[in-house]
Short mmCIF file of C-alpha atoms and ligand atoms in Angstrom, two decimals:
data_model
loop_
_atom_site.label_atom_id
_atom_site.label_comp_id
_atom_site.label_asym_id
_atom_site.label_seq_id
_atom_site.Cartn_x
_atom_site.Cartn_y
_atom_site.Cartn_z
CA MET T 1 213.57 105.31 33.04
CA ARG T 2 213.77 102.64 30.03
CA ILE T 3 217.23 100.95 30.07
CA GLY T 4 218.48 98.35 27.48
CA ALA T 5 221.43 97.27 25.35
CA HIS T 6 222.84 97.31 21.52
CA VAL T 7 222.10 93.73 20.51
CA ASP T 8 222.22 91.21 17.82
CA PRO T 9 219.56 91.81 15.39
CA THR T 10 218.38 88.47 14.64
CA ASP T 11 216.03 88.49 17.56
CA PRO T 12 216.06 91.80 19.36
CA LEU T 13 212.86 91.15 21.31
CA ALA T 14 214.48 87.43 22.35
CA GLU T 15 218.05 89.36 23.19
CA ALA T 16 215.94 92.08 25.22
CA SER T 17 213.97 89.45 27.43
CA ALA T 18 217.27 87.59 28.02
CA ARG T 19 219.09 90.80 29.45
CA ASP T 20 215.44 92.06 31.17
CA ALA T 21 216.09 95.08 29.24
CA GLU T 22 213.16 97.58 28.29
CA ALA T 23 214.92 99.03 25.25
CA VAL T 24 217.12 97.52 22.54
CA GLN T 25 219.24 99.09 19.95
CA PHE T 26 220.18 96.96 16.55
CA PHE T 27 221.39 97.49 13.21
CA LEU T 28 219.57 96.84 10.00
CA ALA T 29 222.40 95.86 7.93
CA ASP T 30 226.29 95.43 8.20
CA PRO T 31 227.34 98.27 10.05
CA GLN T 32 230.52 98.16 7.85
CA GLY T 33 228.98 97.92 4.58
CA TRP T 34 226.81 99.97 2.33
CA LYS T 35 224.06 97.49 1.45
CA ALA T 36 220.49 99.04 2.25
CA PRO T 37 218.70 97.30 4.84
CA LYS T 38 216.18 94.47 3.38
CA PRO T 39 212.64 94.55 5.21
CA ARG T 40 212.48 92.77 8.12
CA GLU T 41 209.82 89.87 8.34
CA ASP T 42 209.28 90.58 12.18
CA ALA T 43 208.16 93.83 11.41
CA GLU T 44 204.50 93.71 12.90
CA ARG T 45 205.85 91.96 15.74
CA LEU T 46 208.58 94.57 16.44
CA ARG T 47 206.17 97.39 16.07
CA ALA T 48 203.79 95.71 18.48
CA ALA T 49 206.34 95.02 21.42
CA ASP T 50 206.43 96.97 24.30
CA VAL T 51 210.31 96.97 24.34
CA ASP T 52 211.42 100.57 23.10
CA LEU T 53 213.45 100.09 19.64
CA TYR T 54 216.56 102.04 18.47
CA VAL T 55 218.08 101.50 15.25
CA HIS T 56 221.83 102.30 14.79
CA ALA T 57 222.89 103.52 11.14
CA PRO T 58 226.13 101.90 9.83
CA TYR T 59 229.42 103.50 10.66
CA VAL T 60 230.41 104.02 6.84
CA ILE T 61 227.80 106.46 6.96
CA ASN T 62 229.58 110.13 6.72
CA VAL T 63 227.11 112.81 5.53
CA ALA T 64 229.75 115.65 6.27
CA THR T 65 232.38 114.38 4.14
CA LEU T 66 233.53 116.65 1.37
CA ASN T 67 234.24 113.31 -0.66
CA ASN T 68 231.22 113.05 -2.90
CA ARG T 69 232.02 109.20 -3.18
CA ILE T 70 231.59 108.65 0.74
CA ARG T 71 228.94 111.66 0.97
CA ILE T 72 226.35 110.82 -1.48
CA PRO T 73 226.00 107.20 -0.92
CA SER T 74 226.08 108.26 2.79
CA ARG T 75 222.87 110.37 2.43
CA LYS T 76 220.85 107.75 0.43
CA LEU T 77 221.74 105.08 3.15
CA LEU T 78 220.73 107.17 5.67
CA LEU T 79 217.45 107.78 4.27
CA GLY T 80 217.21 104.01 3.53
CA HIS T 81 217.94 103.25 7.02
CA ALA T 82 215.21 105.67 8.22
CA ALA T 83 212.60 104.23 6.25
CA ALA T 84 213.44 100.87 7.67
CA ALA T 85 213.76 102.13 11.10
CA ALA T 86 210.63 103.69 11.07
CA ALA T 87 209.03 100.39 9.47
CA VAL T 88 209.92 98.55 12.44
CA GLY T 89 208.61 101.49 15.01
CA ALA T 90 212.02 102.61 15.80
CA ARG T 91 212.01 105.65 18.41
CA GLY T 92 215.30 106.93 16.81
CA LEU T 93 217.88 106.31 14.11
CA ILE T 94 221.37 106.93 15.60
CA VAL T 95 223.96 108.06 13.53
CA HIS T 96 227.31 109.43 14.16
CA GLY T 97 228.21 112.99 13.76
CA GLY T 98 230.86 112.18 11.12
CA HIS T 99 233.80 114.12 9.95
CA VAL T 100 235.84 115.63 7.25
CA ASN T 101 239.13 115.31 5.96
CA ALA T 102 242.43 116.52 7.12
CA GLY T 103 242.88 119.76 5.27
CA ASP T 104 238.93 120.45 4.38
CA ASP T 105 237.14 123.01 6.07
CA LEU T 106 234.63 121.75 8.98
CA ALA T 107 232.34 124.51 8.09
CA VAL T 108 231.67 122.69 4.64
CA GLY T 109 230.79 119.67 6.84
CA PHE T 110 228.27 121.40 8.79
CA ASP T 111 226.57 122.64 5.66
CA ASN T 112 226.71 119.37 4.24
CA TRP T 113 224.73 118.10 7.35
CA ARG T 114 222.33 120.86 6.89
CA LYS T 115 221.97 119.81 2.92
CA THR T 116 221.32 116.31 4.35
CA PHE T 117 218.30 117.09 6.43
CA ALA T 118 217.08 119.15 3.37
CA TYR T 119 217.80 116.46 0.99
CA ALA T 120 215.46 114.51 3.29
CA ALA T 121 212.82 117.22 3.51
CA ASP T 122 212.30 117.24 -0.36
CA SER T 123 210.93 113.79 0.18
CA GLY T 124 208.75 114.43 2.95
CA GLY T 125 211.21 114.66 5.41
CA PHE T 126 212.87 111.66 7.98
CA PRO T 127 210.19 109.44 9.09
CA LEU T 128 211.38 109.22 12.79
CA PRO T 129 214.00 111.40 14.82
CA ILE T 130 217.24 111.13 13.90
CA LEU T 131 219.81 110.97 16.78
CA ILE T 132 222.96 112.53 15.98
CA GLU T 133 225.56 110.81 18.44
CA ASN T 134 229.12 112.47 19.68
CA THR T 135 232.20 110.70 18.49
CA ALA T 136 235.52 110.07 20.07
CA GLY T 137 238.23 110.62 17.84
CA GLY T 138 239.62 112.64 15.10
CA ASP T 139 240.63 116.59 14.60
CA LYS T 140 238.04 117.09 12.13
CA ALA T 141 234.84 115.83 13.79
CA CYS T 142 231.36 117.38 13.83
CA ALA T 143 230.56 116.15 17.18
CA ARG T 144 233.27 115.63 19.36
CA HIS T 145 233.93 118.55 21.41
CA LEU T 146 231.15 120.81 22.32
CA ASP T 147 232.28 124.00 20.40
CA ALA T 148 232.03 121.97 16.76
CA LEU T 149 228.64 120.63 18.21
CA ALA T 150 227.35 124.30 18.46
CA ARG T 151 228.29 125.02 14.99
CA LEU T 152 226.57 121.73 13.87
CA TRP T 153 223.40 122.56 15.38
CA ASP T 154 223.62 126.37 14.31
CA ALA T 155 223.90 124.81 10.63
CA LEU T 156 220.64 122.50 11.44
CA GLY T 157 218.67 125.20 13.02
CA ASP T 158 215.51 124.88 10.79
CA TYR T 159 215.29 121.19 11.11
CA GLU T 160 214.37 119.20 14.14
CA VAL T 161 217.32 116.95 15.16
CA GLY T 162 217.76 114.49 17.78
CA PHE T 163 220.67 114.13 20.09
CA CYS T 164 222.64 110.85 21.41
CA LEU T 165 225.25 111.32 24.27
CA ASP T 166 227.73 108.43 24.47
CA THR T 167 229.45 108.72 27.75
CA CYS T 168 232.54 106.53 26.53
CA HIS T 169 232.87 108.84 23.25
CA ALA T 170 232.70 112.18 25.66
CA HIS T 171 235.23 111.20 28.09
CA ALA T 172 237.73 109.69 25.29
CA GLY T 173 236.84 112.60 23.11
CA GLY T 174 238.08 114.85 25.71
CA GLU T 175 234.86 116.36 27.29
CA GLU T 176 234.34 116.10 31.35
CA LEU T 177 231.25 114.22 31.83
CA LEU T 178 230.45 116.54 35.28
CA GLY T 179 228.20 118.86 34.43
CA LEU T 180 228.14 117.74 30.75
CA VAL T 181 224.38 117.05 30.22
CA ASP T 182 224.04 121.13 31.04
CA ARG T 183 226.49 122.01 28.48
CA VAL T 184 225.14 119.63 25.64
CA LYS T 185 221.51 120.85 26.44
CA ALA T 186 222.61 124.46 26.07
CA ILE T 187 223.46 123.62 22.76
CA THR T 188 220.94 120.90 21.50
CA GLY T 189 218.25 121.91 23.51
CA ARG T 190 217.66 118.00 24.12
CA ILE T 191 219.00 114.69 24.83
CA ASP T 192 217.04 111.78 23.29
CA LEU T 193 219.19 108.57 24.50
CA ILE T 194 221.94 107.89 26.53
CA HIS T 195 224.68 105.44 25.32
CA ALA T 196 225.73 104.29 28.89
CA ASN T 197 229.40 103.10 28.15
CA ASN T 198 232.84 102.79 30.04
CA SER T 199 235.91 103.57 28.45
CA LYS T 200 239.09 101.42 27.83
CA GLY T 201 240.86 104.72 26.60
CA THR T 202 241.72 107.13 28.83
CA PHE T 203 240.41 110.77 28.95
CA ASN T 204 241.14 112.64 25.67
CA SER T 205 242.33 109.29 23.99
CA GLY T 206 240.38 109.87 21.15
CA GLN T 207 239.82 106.01 21.60
CA ASP T 208 236.52 104.52 20.97
CA ARG T 209 236.97 101.39 23.04
CA HIS T 210 233.98 100.61 24.99
CA ASP T 211 234.12 98.84 28.63
CA ASN T 212 231.65 97.36 30.93
CA LEU T 213 230.33 100.12 33.36
CA THR T 214 232.01 99.17 36.48
CA GLY T 215 235.33 98.53 34.62
CA GLY T 216 237.46 101.33 32.38
CA THR T 217 238.68 104.78 33.15
CA ILE T 218 235.46 106.47 33.98
CA ASP T 219 234.36 106.59 37.54
CA PRO T 220 230.76 104.75 37.21
CA GLU T 221 229.27 107.19 39.47
CA LEU T 222 229.96 109.91 36.75
CA VAL T 223 227.99 108.06 34.04
CA VAL T 224 225.06 107.46 36.53
CA ALA T 225 224.97 111.32 37.10
CA VAL T 226 224.68 111.79 33.68
CA ILE T 227 221.91 109.63 33.02
CA ARG T 228 219.83 111.02 35.96
CA ALA T 229 220.90 114.71 35.05
CA ALA T 230 219.51 113.87 31.10
CA GLY T 231 216.30 111.80 32.12
CA ALA T 232 216.67 110.21 28.71
CA PRO T 233 216.29 106.42 27.81
CA VAL T 234 219.67 104.26 28.06
CA ILE T 235 221.37 101.80 25.85
CA VAL T 236 224.47 100.19 27.11
CA GLU T 237 226.86 99.24 24.00
CA THR T 238 229.20 97.36 26.57
CA PRO T 239 231.17 93.90 25.82
CA GLY T 240 230.33 90.65 27.70
CA GLY T 241 227.29 89.30 25.45
CA VAL T 242 223.92 88.77 27.54
CA GLU T 243 226.07 88.37 31.00
CA GLY T 244 227.98 91.53 30.90
CA GLN T 245 225.25 93.29 29.40
CA ALA T 246 222.49 92.32 31.85
CA ALA T 247 225.08 93.09 35.03
CA ASP T 248 225.66 96.45 33.40
CA ILE T 249 221.62 96.99 33.18
CA ALA T 250 221.27 95.82 36.85
CA PHE T 251 224.17 97.92 38.01
CA LEU T 252 222.33 101.18 36.51
CA ARG T 253 218.59 100.00 37.93
CA GLY T 254 220.31 99.70 41.42
CA GLN T 255 222.20 102.99 41.16
CA LEU T 256 219.22 105.07 39.71
CA GLY T 257 216.88 103.34 41.93
CA ALA T 258 218.90 103.75 45.14
CA ALA T 259 218.71 107.57 44.83
CA ALA T 260 215.12 107.74 43.40
ZN1 ZN M 301 227.48 104.94 21.37
#
């Protein structure tokens, strides 16, 4: 099982070795901005690395929204990031499920997701797996609760879509971690990546606040059980820089190895 961390994008391979990580996730542009990613000079080195790479799309992307001024640039930005992520050899592009605004119909949000994949298909399809990630907050989210996730997957039925399960988001979003992998897989058929994070926010608080694995409000053994059940690669998106994340990775290796 490949285990790694979300790291600074300047030199992801150096960040990987500093943490003894087999995988890294990073941004290709400002996560809060709308700028298209620039080609990376180290693309060849990244592609050749034996570290597994994942790219996280900017947080501003919301392809579900009924607001044209957000949805249209979101689609474009997602396509731009998909091309840039493929250029560095990433195994997947992670993007949040998004939401519609209060008063808007969530059904339209699911259909906007379908249109996003249709739009990509018009230009040959996404060049790498798109991993939709569950989110922690909001009443109108596409991928917070499993009933919404099921409707999203129904809408995307014609397309190849991956899933990234974040343990902090699930817990804070109000989904019990016990047995969660089976319930998710009954909907998506797959889990491509686990974001292994503890949560500063309590169960169903709706708060997206990550904590180190042995801190927070989740029993760390539940996070380990999710990873074991999913059998997917793992990225920690936890605080504390090199030291904090290296400790989280070592904790997971110890726990997972102990029962292997
Ligand atoms: Zn995450």
